[in-house]
mmCIF file of C-alpha atoms in Angstrom:
data_model
loop_
_atom_site.group_PDB
_atom_site.id
_atom_site.type_symbol
_atom_site.label_atom_id
_atom_site.label_comp_id
_atom_site.label_asym_id
_atom_site.label_seq_id
_atom_site.Cartn_x
_atom_site.Cartn_y
_atom_site.Cartn_z
ATOM 1 C CA MET A 1 38.625 1.691 14.379
ATOM 2 C CA SER A 2 34.855 1.670 13.985
ATOM 3 C CA SER A 3 32.770 -1.358 13.104
ATOM 4 C CA GLU A 4 29.135 -2.148 12.432
ATOM 5 C CA THR A 5 28.652 -3.294 16.032
ATOM 6 C CA GLU A 6 29.565 0.207 17.247
ATOM 7 C CA VAL A 7 26.619 1.844 15.461
ATOM 8 C CA PRO A 8 24.428 3.591 18.087
ATOM 9 C CA ARG A 9 21.287 1.699 19.001
ATOM 10 C CA PRO A 10 18.369 2.848 16.830
ATOM 11 C CA GLU A 11 15.083 3.970 18.325
ATOM 12 C CA GLN A 12 12.728 1.217 19.466
ATOM 13 C CA LEU A 13 9.532 0.579 17.533
ATOM 14 C CA ASP A 14 6.676 2.343 19.345
ATOM 15 C CA GLU A 15 3.227 0.946 20.149
ATOM 16 C CA ASP A 16 1.657 2.243 16.923
ATOM 17 C CA ASP A 17 4.482 0.683 14.912
ATOM 18 C CA LEU A 18 3.952 -2.665 16.613
ATOM 19 C CA LEU A 19 0.184 -2.443 16.189
ATOM 20 C CA LEU A 20 0.525 -1.911 12.434
ATOM 21 C CA ALA A 21 3.140 -4.666 12.101
ATOM 22 C CA ASN A 22 0.947 -7.078 14.051
ATOM 23 C CA ALA A 23 -2.007 -6.204 11.802
ATOM 24 C CA LEU A 24 0.102 -6.992 8.725
ATOM 25 C CA GLN A 25 1.262 -10.248 10.304
ATOM 26 C CA THR A 26 -2.426 -11.190 10.391
ATOM 27 C CA ALA A 27 -3.394 -9.773 6.969
ATOM 28 C CA PRO A 28 -0.203 -8.964 5.010
ATOM 29 C CA ARG A 29 -1.959 -7.506 1.955
ATOM 30 C CA ALA A 30 -4.858 -5.770 3.686
ATOM 31 C CA THR A 31 -5.654 -2.402 2.139
ATOM 32 C CA TRP A 32 -5.097 0.787 4.097
ATOM 33 C CA SER A 33 -8.861 1.358 4.203
ATOM 34 C CA GLU A 34 -9.382 -2.120 5.671
ATOM 35 C CA LEU A 35 -6.684 -1.460 8.266
ATOM 36 C CA GLU A 36 -8.211 1.947 9.056
ATOM 37 C CA LYS A 37 -11.478 0.320 10.124
ATOM 38 C CA VAL A 38 -9.677 -2.091 12.459
ATOM 39 C CA LEU A 39 -6.910 0.064 13.927
ATOM 40 C CA GLY A 40 -8.816 3.337 14.287
ATOM 41 C CA GLN A 41 -6.189 5.391 12.426
ATOM 42 C CA ASP A 42 -6.773 7.018 9.056
ATOM 43 C CA ALA A 43 -5.487 5.256 5.955
ATOM 44 C CA VAL A 44 -3.070 8.022 4.964
ATOM 45 C CA THR A 45 -1.381 7.946 8.391
ATOM 46 C CA LEU A 46 -1.079 4.154 8.249
ATOM 47 C CA ALA A 47 0.398 4.255 4.750
ATOM 48 C CA ARG A 48 2.957 6.871 5.792
ATOM 49 C CA ARG A 49 3.873 4.899 8.891
ATOM 50 C CA TRP A 50 4.415 1.755 6.833
ATOM 51 C CA GLU A 51 6.519 3.663 4.317
ATOM 52 C CA ARG A 52 8.768 4.816 7.178
ATOM 53 C CA LEU A 53 9.037 1.318 8.671
ATOM 54 C CA SER A 54 9.741 -0.415 5.378
ATOM 55 C CA SER A 55 12.141 2.210 4.013
ATOM 56 C CA LYS A 56 14.240 1.965 7.189
ATOM 57 C CA GLY A 57 14.184 -1.824 7.180
ATOM 58 C CA LEU A 58 12.259 -1.938 10.463
ATOM 59 C CA ALA A 59 9.445 -4.095 9.073
ATOM 60 C CA TRP A 60 8.721 -5.829 5.792
ATOM 61 C CA VAL A 61 6.338 -8.273 4.123
ATOM 62 C CA THR A 62 7.842 -11.245 2.340
ATOM 63 C CA PRO A 63 6.656 -14.590 0.923
ATOM 64 C CA ALA A 64 7.202 -17.947 2.573
ATOM 65 C CA LEU A 65 6.449 -21.433 1.336
ATOM 66 C CA GLY A 66 3.112 -22.676 2.628
ATOM 67 C CA PRO A 67 2.174 -26.271 3.497
ATOM 68 C CA GLY A 68 1.505 -27.177 -0.133
ATOM 69 C CA LEU A 69 4.900 -26.104 -1.469
ATOM 70 C CA LEU A 70 6.704 -27.217 1.699
ATOM 71 C CA TYR A 71 5.744 -30.805 1.019
ATOM 72 C CA ARG A 72 6.669 -30.507 -2.662
ATOM 73 C CA THR A 73 10.191 -29.341 -1.749
ATOM 74 C CA CYS A 74 12.849 -30.470 0.736
ATOM 75 C CA ARG A 75 13.932 -28.639 3.884
ATOM 76 C CA ALA A 76 16.812 -29.214 6.301
ATOM 77 C CA PHE A 77 18.061 -27.649 9.509
ATOM 78 C CA VAL A 78 21.849 -27.493 9.398
ATOM 79 C CA GLU A 79 24.441 -27.080 12.169
ATOM 80 C CA ILE A 80 27.675 -25.677 10.766
ATOM 81 C CA HIS A 81 31.058 -25.800 12.488
ATOM 82 C CA CYS A 82 33.520 -23.208 11.142
ATOM 83 C CA GLU A 83 37.251 -22.689 11.308
ATOM 84 C CA PRO A 84 38.205 -20.306 14.154
ATOM 85 C CA GLY A 85 37.468 -16.727 13.164
ATOM 86 C CA SER A 86 35.765 -17.640 9.885
ATOM 87 C CA ALA A 87 32.077 -17.751 10.924
ATOM 88 C CA ALA A 88 31.343 -14.217 9.713
ATOM 89 C CA GLN A 89 32.821 -14.870 6.270
ATOM 90 C CA VAL A 90 31.084 -18.239 5.944
ATOM 91 C CA SER A 91 27.796 -16.611 6.891
ATOM 92 C CA ALA A 92 28.306 -13.826 4.352
ATOM 93 C CA GLU A 93 28.941 -16.369 1.585
ATOM 94 C CA LEU A 94 26.008 -18.612 2.476
ATOM 95 C CA SER A 95 23.650 -15.648 2.885
ATOM 96 C CA ARG A 96 24.033 -14.848 -0.802
ATOM 97 C CA GLN A 97 22.694 -18.288 -1.773
ATOM 98 C CA PRO A 98 18.912 -18.248 -2.398
ATOM 99 C CA HIS A 99 18.275 -21.729 -1.045
ATOM 100 C CA VAL A 100 19.720 -20.770 2.385
ATOM 101 C CA LEU A 101 16.657 -18.942 3.675
ATOM 102 C CA THR A 102 17.673 -18.278 7.274
ATOM 103 C CA LEU A 103 21.111 -18.064 8.902
ATOM 104 C CA GLN A 104 22.049 -17.405 12.526
ATOM 105 C CA HIS A 105 25.176 -17.161 14.668
ATOM 106 C CA VAL A 106 24.634 -19.197 17.832
ATOM 107 C CA ALA A 107 26.273 -19.755 21.195
ATOM 108 C CA GLY A 108 26.378 -23.498 21.634
ATOM 109 C CA THR A 109 28.085 -26.615 20.319
ATOM 110 C CA TYR A 110 28.260 -25.262 16.726
ATOM 111 C CA ASP A 111 28.785 -21.840 15.119
ATOM 112 C CA LEU A 112 26.012 -21.296 12.572
ATOM 113 C CA PHE A 113 22.467 -22.547 12.197
ATOM 114 C CA ALA A 114 20.935 -22.546 8.726
ATOM 115 C CA ILE A 115 17.574 -23.436 7.222
ATOM 116 C CA ALA A 116 18.069 -24.733 3.698
ATOM 117 C CA PHE A 117 15.464 -25.427 1.014
ATOM 118 C CA THR A 118 15.909 -27.271 -2.262
ATOM 119 C CA PRO A 119 13.407 -28.359 -4.925
ATOM 120 C CA ASP A 120 13.715 -32.056 -4.116
ATOM 121 C CA PHE A 121 15.475 -34.704 -2.039
ATOM 122 C CA ALA A 122 18.189 -35.370 -4.623
ATOM 123 C CA SER A 123 19.315 -31.742 -4.774
ATOM 124 C CA MET A 124 19.274 -31.509 -0.969
ATOM 125 C CA SER A 125 21.479 -34.609 -0.749
ATOM 126 C CA ASP A 126 23.913 -33.091 -3.231
ATOM 127 C CA TYR A 127 24.020 -29.827 -1.302
ATOM 128 C CA LEU A 128 24.579 -31.430 2.104
ATOM 129 C CA LEU A 129 27.075 -34.045 0.914
ATOM 130 C CA THR A 130 29.065 -32.012 -1.610
ATOM 131 C CA SER A 131 28.474 -28.281 -1.918
ATOM 132 C CA LEU A 132 28.235 -27.186 1.709
ATOM 133 C CA PRO A 133 31.190 -29.234 3.081
ATOM 134 C CA GLN A 134 33.393 -27.733 0.342
ATOM 135 C CA GLN A 135 32.515 -24.173 1.373
ATOM 136 C CA GLU A 136 35.695 -22.380 2.459
ATOM 137 C CA GLY A 137 35.842 -22.088 6.255
ATOM 138 C CA VAL A 138 33.400 -24.938 6.936
ATOM 139 C CA VAL A 139 34.892 -27.694 9.115
ATOM 140 C CA ARG A 140 31.917 -29.945 9.770
ATOM 141 C CA VAL A 141 28.222 -30.110 8.925
ATOM 142 C CA ARG A 142 25.438 -31.858 10.771
ATOM 143 C CA SER A 143 22.053 -31.886 9.065
ATOM 144 C CA HIS A 144 18.492 -32.765 10.049
ATOM 145 C CA LEU A 145 15.767 -33.307 7.449
ATOM 146 C CA VAL A 146 12.362 -31.913 8.359
ATOM 147 C CA THR A 147 9.612 -34.541 8.288
ATOM 148 C CA ARG A 148 6.673 -32.553 9.657
ATOM 149 C CA ASN A 149 5.811 -28.966 10.571
ATOM 150 C CA PHE A 150 3.802 -28.092 13.638
ATOM 151 C CA ARG A 151 4.412 -24.352 13.494
ATOM 152 C CA THR A 152 6.372 -22.048 11.180
ATOM 153 C CA GLY A 153 7.834 -18.582 11.645
ATOM 154 C CA SER A 154 4.992 -17.166 9.530
ATOM 155 C CA GLN A 155 2.605 -17.920 12.407
ATOM 156 C CA TRP A 156 4.482 -16.021 15.115
ATOM 157 C CA ARG A 157 2.722 -12.850 16.303
ATOM 158 C CA LEU A 158 3.737 -9.761 18.260
ATOM 159 C CA GLY A 159 0.579 -10.125 20.373
ATOM 160 C CA VAL A 160 -0.463 -6.450 20.287
ATOM 161 C CA LEU A 161 -3.838 -6.797 18.535
ATOM 162 C CA ASN A 162 -6.892 -7.722 20.561
ATOM 163 C CA GLN A 163 -8.988 -10.729 19.569
ATOM 164 C CA ARG A 164 -11.694 -8.656 17.881
ATOM 165 C CA GLN A 165 -9.150 -6.868 15.691
ATOM 166 C CA GLU A 166 -7.463 -10.124 14.762
ATOM 167 C CA ARG A 167 -10.745 -11.833 13.846
ATOM 168 C CA THR A 168 -11.761 -8.891 11.663
ATOM 169 C CA LEU A 169 -8.444 -8.866 9.801
ATOM 170 C CA LEU A 170 -8.521 -12.609 9.215
ATOM 171 C CA ARG A 171 -11.685 -12.095 7.178
ATOM 172 C CA THR A 172 -9.837 -9.846 4.708
ATOM 173 C CA GLY A 173 -7.788 -12.678 3.173
ATOM 174 C CA PRO A 174 -8.578 -14.504 -0.089
ATOM 175 C CA GLU A 175 -11.295 -17.129 -0.070
ATOM 176 C CA PRO A 176 -9.885 -20.652 -0.427
ATOM 177 C CA PRO A 177 -10.566 -21.788 -4.008
ATOM 178 C CA GLY A 178 -10.729 -25.416 -2.945
ATOM 179 C CA ALA A 179 -8.052 -28.083 -2.856
ATOM 180 C CA GLU A 180 -6.100 -28.108 -6.089
ATOM 181 C CA ALA A 181 -3.038 -30.294 -6.402
ATOM 182 C CA THR A 182 -0.872 -28.870 -9.149
ATOM 183 C CA ALA A 183 2.663 -29.411 -10.314
ATOM 184 C CA TYR A 184 5.184 -26.627 -9.836
ATOM 185 C CA SER A 185 5.041 -24.152 -12.720
ATOM 186 C CA THR A 186 7.194 -21.292 -13.984
ATOM 187 C CA TRP A 187 4.650 -18.616 -13.076
ATOM 188 C CA GLU A 188 4.676 -19.724 -9.428
ATOM 189 C CA ARG A 189 8.431 -19.197 -9.306
ATOM 190 C CA GLU A 190 8.247 -15.824 -11.064
ATOM 191 C CA LEU A 191 5.521 -14.560 -8.754
ATOM 192 C CA ILE A 192 7.346 -15.696 -5.612
ATOM 193 C CA VAL A 193 10.575 -14.029 -6.769
ATOM 194 C CA ALA A 194 8.726 -10.775 -7.520
ATOM 195 C CA LEU A 195 7.045 -10.745 -4.104
ATOM 196 C CA SER A 196 10.395 -11.403 -2.394
ATOM 197 C CA LYS A 197 11.305 -7.773 -2.995
ATOM 198 C CA ASP A 198 8.089 -6.504 -1.400
ATOM 199 C CA GLY A 199 5.180 -8.714 -0.385
ATOM 200 C CA ARG A 200 2.811 -5.726 -0.642
ATOM 201 C CA LEU A 201 3.699 -4.828 -4.243
ATOM 202 C CA ARG A 202 0.642 -3.679 -6.177
ATOM 203 C CA TYR A 203 -0.810 -6.031 -8.751
ATOM 204 C CA THR A 204 -0.013 -3.492 -11.478
ATOM 205 C CA ASP A 205 3.669 -3.358 -10.505
ATOM 206 C CA ILE A 206 3.972 -7.152 -10.460
ATOM 207 C CA ALA A 207 2.126 -7.391 -13.775
ATOM 208 C CA THR A 208 4.547 -4.961 -15.407
ATOM 209 C CA GLU A 209 7.529 -6.984 -14.167
ATOM 210 C CA LEU A 210 6.100 -10.335 -15.271
ATOM 211 C CA GLY A 211 4.528 -9.171 -18.537
ATOM 212 C CA VAL A 212 0.985 -10.238 -17.684
ATOM 213 C CA THR A 213 -2.217 -8.417 -16.738
ATOM 214 C CA PRO A 214 -2.954 -7.238 -13.160
ATOM 215 C CA ARG A 215 -6.031 -9.479 -13.158
ATOM 216 C CA THR A 216 -3.832 -12.490 -13.971
ATOM 217 C CA VAL A 217 -1.490 -11.612 -11.103
ATOM 218 C CA GLN A 218 -4.411 -11.240 -8.694
ATOM 219 C CA ARG A 219 -5.953 -14.537 -9.764
ATOM 220 C CA ARG A 220 -2.676 -16.451 -9.517
ATOM 221 C CA LEU A 221 -1.701 -14.947 -6.175
ATOM 222 C CA ASN A 222 -5.129 -15.638 -4.699
ATOM 223 C CA ARG A 223 -4.839 -19.213 -5.894
ATOM 224 C CA LEU A 224 -1.446 -19.679 -4.214
ATOM 225 C CA LEU A 225 -2.609 -18.025 -0.984
ATOM 226 C CA GLY A 226 -6.003 -19.691 -0.945
ATOM 227 C CA ASN A 227 -4.475 -23.145 -1.414
ATOM 228 C CA ARG A 228 -1.830 -22.265 1.183
ATOM 229 C CA ASP A 229 0.917 -23.136 -1.262
ATOM 230 C CA LEU A 230 2.278 -19.692 -0.428
ATOM 231 C CA LEU A 231 2.143 -17.621 2.746
ATOM 232 C CA LEU A 232 2.923 -13.954 3.243
ATOM 233 C CA ARG A 233 4.556 -12.887 6.492
ATOM 234 C CA CYS A 234 5.358 -9.570 8.100
ATOM 235 C CA ASP A 235 8.689 -9.534 9.904
ATOM 236 C CA VAL A 236 10.126 -6.824 12.131
ATOM 237 C CA ALA A 237 13.530 -5.889 13.489
ATOM 238 C CA ARG A 238 12.946 -7.997 16.580
ATOM 239 C CA PRO A 239 15.727 -6.493 18.753
ATOM 240 C CA LEU A 240 13.983 -3.112 18.305
ATOM 241 C CA ALA A 241 10.550 -4.563 19.031
ATOM 242 C CA GLY A 242 11.297 -5.910 22.505
ATOM 243 C CA TRP A 243 12.375 -9.411 21.396
ATOM 244 C CA PRO A 244 16.183 -9.120 21.241
ATOM 245 C CA THR A 245 17.140 -12.779 21.364
ATOM 246 C CA GLY A 246 16.061 -16.292 20.626
ATOM 247 C CA ALA A 247 17.020 -19.892 21.239
ATOM 248 C CA LEU A 248 16.924 -23.308 19.602
ATOM 249 C CA LEU A 249 16.067 -26.392 21.644
ATOM 250 C CA TRP A 250 16.655 -29.885 20.287
ATOM 251 C CA LEU A 251 14.357 -32.436 21.933
ATOM 252 C CA ASN A 252 14.175 -36.201 22.119
ATOM 253 C CA VAL A 253 10.521 -37.235 22.253
ATOM 254 C CA PRO A 254 8.991 -40.738 22.116
ATOM 255 C CA ASP A 255 7.696 -41.187 18.570
ATOM 256 C CA GLU A 256 4.204 -42.001 19.783
ATOM 257 C CA ARG A 257 4.077 -38.625 21.601
ATOM 258 C CA LEU A 258 5.623 -36.550 18.807
ATOM 259 C CA GLU A 259 2.357 -35.164 17.436
ATOM 260 C CA GLU A 260 1.156 -34.199 20.908
ATOM 261 C CA ALA A 261 4.476 -32.544 21.783
ATOM 262 C CA GLY A 262 4.623 -30.585 18.524
ATOM 263 C CA ARG A 263 1.115 -29.210 18.860
ATOM 264 C CA THR A 264 1.633 -28.326 22.534
ATOM 265 C CA LEU A 265 4.848 -26.410 21.865
ATOM 266 C CA GLY A 266 3.362 -24.774 18.773
ATOM 267 C CA ALA A 267 0.723 -23.135 20.982
ATOM 268 C CA PHE A 268 3.261 -21.343 23.212
ATOM 269 C CA PRO A 269 3.358 -17.601 22.339
ATOM 270 C CA GLU A 270 7.179 -17.560 22.351
ATOM 271 C CA THR A 271 7.413 -20.393 19.812
ATOM 272 C CA ARG A 272 8.435 -19.247 16.336
ATOM 273 C CA SER A 273 8.704 -22.679 14.778
ATOM 274 C CA CYS A 274 8.391 -26.302 15.753
ATOM 275 C CA ALA A 275 9.205 -29.211 13.468
ATOM 276 C CA ALA A 276 9.708 -32.962 13.582
ATOM 277 C CA LEU A 277 13.103 -34.194 12.378
ATOM 278 C CA SER A 278 14.559 -37.361 10.934
ATOM 279 C CA GLY A 279 17.225 -37.968 13.615
ATOM 280 C CA ALA A 280 17.348 -39.203 17.214
ATOM 281 C CA ASN A 281 16.744 -35.641 18.404
ATOM 282 C CA ASN A 282 13.439 -35.641 16.603
ATOM 283 C CA LEU A 283 11.903 -32.272 17.491
ATOM 284 C CA LEU A 284 13.308 -28.751 17.140
ATOM 285 C CA VAL A 285 11.611 -25.753 18.664
ATOM 286 C CA THR A 286 12.839 -22.193 18.094
ATOM 287 C CA VAL A 287 11.682 -19.465 20.454
ATOM 288 C CA THR A 288 11.843 -15.674 20.569
ATOM 289 C CA LEU A 289 12.621 -14.200 23.983
ATOM 290 C CA HIS A 290 12.676 -10.838 25.749
ATOM 291 C CA SER A 291 16.065 -11.665 27.343
ATOM 292 C CA VAL A 292 18.649 -14.434 27.509
ATOM 293 C CA ASP A 293 17.794 -15.337 31.098
ATOM 294 C CA ALA A 294 14.171 -15.947 30.045
ATOM 295 C CA LEU A 295 15.399 -19.169 28.430
ATOM 296 C CA HIS A 296 15.614 -20.905 31.817
ATOM 297 C CA ASP A 297 12.006 -20.090 32.699
ATOM 298 C CA TRP A 298 10.884 -21.207 29.250
ATOM 299 C CA ALA A 299 12.725 -24.518 29.633
ATOM 300 C CA VAL A 300 10.953 -25.077 32.962
ATOM 301 C CA GLN A 301 7.625 -24.362 31.256
ATOM 302 C CA LEU A 302 8.515 -26.872 28.546
ATOM 303 C CA ARG A 303 9.406 -29.594 31.046
ATOM 304 C CA ARG A 304 6.160 -29.084 32.944
ATOM 305 C CA ALA A 305 4.107 -29.309 29.759
ATOM 306 C CA LEU A 306 6.082 -32.234 28.321
ATOM 307 C CA PRO A 307 7.645 -34.280 31.154
ATOM 308 C CA TYR A 308 8.457 -37.075 28.703
ATOM 309 C CA ALA A 309 10.569 -34.814 26.447
ATOM 310 C CA ALA A 310 14.333 -34.619 27.030
ATOM 311 C CA ILE A 311 16.205 -31.453 26.037
ATOM 312 C CA ALA A 312 19.201 -32.877 24.166
ATOM 313 C CA ASP A 313 20.838 -29.546 23.282
ATOM 314 C CA ARG A 314 20.123 -25.834 23.328
ATOM 315 C CA SER A 315 21.707 -22.814 21.660
ATOM 316 C CA VAL A 316 21.179 -19.080 22.092
ATOM 317 C CA VAL A 317 20.993 -16.942 18.955
ATOM 318 C CA LEU A 318 23.767 -14.344 19.049
ATOM 319 C CA ARG A 319 22.879 -12.620 15.799
ATOM 320 C CA GLN A 320 20.708 -13.267 12.795
ATOM 321 C CA ASP A 321 22.283 -12.535 9.402
ATOM 322 C CA LYS A 322 19.409 -13.722 7.235
ATOM 323 C CA LEU A 323 15.687 -14.246 7.805
ATOM 324 C CA CYS A 324 13.448 -15.767 5.129
ATOM 325 C CA GLY A 325 15.597 -14.256 2.392
ATOM 326 C CA HIS A 326 16.191 -10.841 3.976
ATOM 327 C CA LEU A 327 19.735 -9.832 4.926
ATOM 328 C CA LEU A 328 19.796 -8.296 8.403
ATOM 329 C CA ASP A 329 22.107 -5.870 10.193
ATOM 330 C CA VAL A 330 23.138 -6.193 13.841
ATOM 331 C CA TRP A 331 19.841 -4.599 14.966
ATOM 332 C CA GLY A 332 17.725 -6.979 12.924
ATOM 333 C CA ARG A 333 16.864 -4.412 10.227
ATOM 334 C CA SER A 334 16.507 -5.554 6.638
ATOM 335 C CA ARG A 335 19.376 -4.224 4.499
ATOM 336 C CA GLY A 336 18.599 -6.182 1.344
ATOM 337 C CA VAL A 337 16.958 -9.324 0.061
ATOM 338 C CA VAL A 338 17.993 -12.456 -1.796
ATOM 339 C CA PRO A 339 14.836 -13.464 -3.705
ATOM 340 C CA LEU A 340 13.227 -16.690 -2.585
ATOM 341 C CA ASP A 341 14.250 -18.750 -5.604
ATOM 342 C CA ILE A 342 15.144 -22.181 -4.288
ATOM 343 C CA TRP A 343 14.644 -23.617 -7.783
ATOM 344 C CA ARG A 344 17.625 -21.764 -9.283
ATOM 345 C CA PRO A 345 20.217 -24.464 -10.113
ATOM 346 C CA SER A 346 23.190 -22.132 -9.738
ATOM 347 C CA GLY A 347 22.339 -21.718 -6.066
ATOM 348 C CA LEU A 348 23.587 -25.254 -5.406
ATOM 349 C CA SER A 349 27.086 -24.824 -6.740
ATOM 350 C CA ARG A 350 30.008 -22.533 -6.186
#
């Protein structure tokens, strides 16, 4: 009997694919003419290449909460223990919930690792204490509230662009409009949900969906991006891009060295995210690796850089079912998306 895991391995992303994806990691909404000047390929070729990558789920642009919205919401890293044989079903159920942004199967002391977002502390408490433990197949939950971010997955890069190309692309982004503390509004939510389907949607397409003018969409999006309330990220099918696995390392760091440790680990090229946590294991770093055995060398590098940090636990990612709202297949390709709508009340109940 066939299964999804028996699907033949797809073709790897080639150098031109990775170059374009890396460029869009740096400037997710850069125009094809802007990319043409930097990458040395004509705009039509680049547009066709992106159409192939995105239509096959090999690469995609999606929104992520920036520092402004991160600190106006609540985030938790969650270890989930499942009944024997039920991890796949639990993952499938949780993946459909919009406030569970990322979900991974891991080899370690627990079965699933999830990143959950809610609008506020009260709704996160309700989710962790009531909703999640009642999920069929869940045996035990251990949660860690995020208190500070040193690096997020939106900052991870493929490392194919040279420094000149990267500097040029960074200048294509919106100009910061200046600090502007604003309360959450309905249009922010609507715009984020619309971009969840395709972070490169044209202003006219978004305007049609939201019932406003393209100029209004452009102004509002530039405000969100300029204030860093919202980030746009380009993700790829990492197993097909030479990064087939990853790991999570839980660290115990003296509180007075936490800032130093977070910034040091955030600078490592393999680091996808690094965050301070509320518990005794007060720092979590997630890394992307070329192979499972590379974890040992990376741990040695960590110990040399941070001799005062103790590795309390580590887990290897077996498979990723969801990444920042996108549902992934066994090769890391996007096969659908659950819009990033952490404010939807129905997402917190069964």
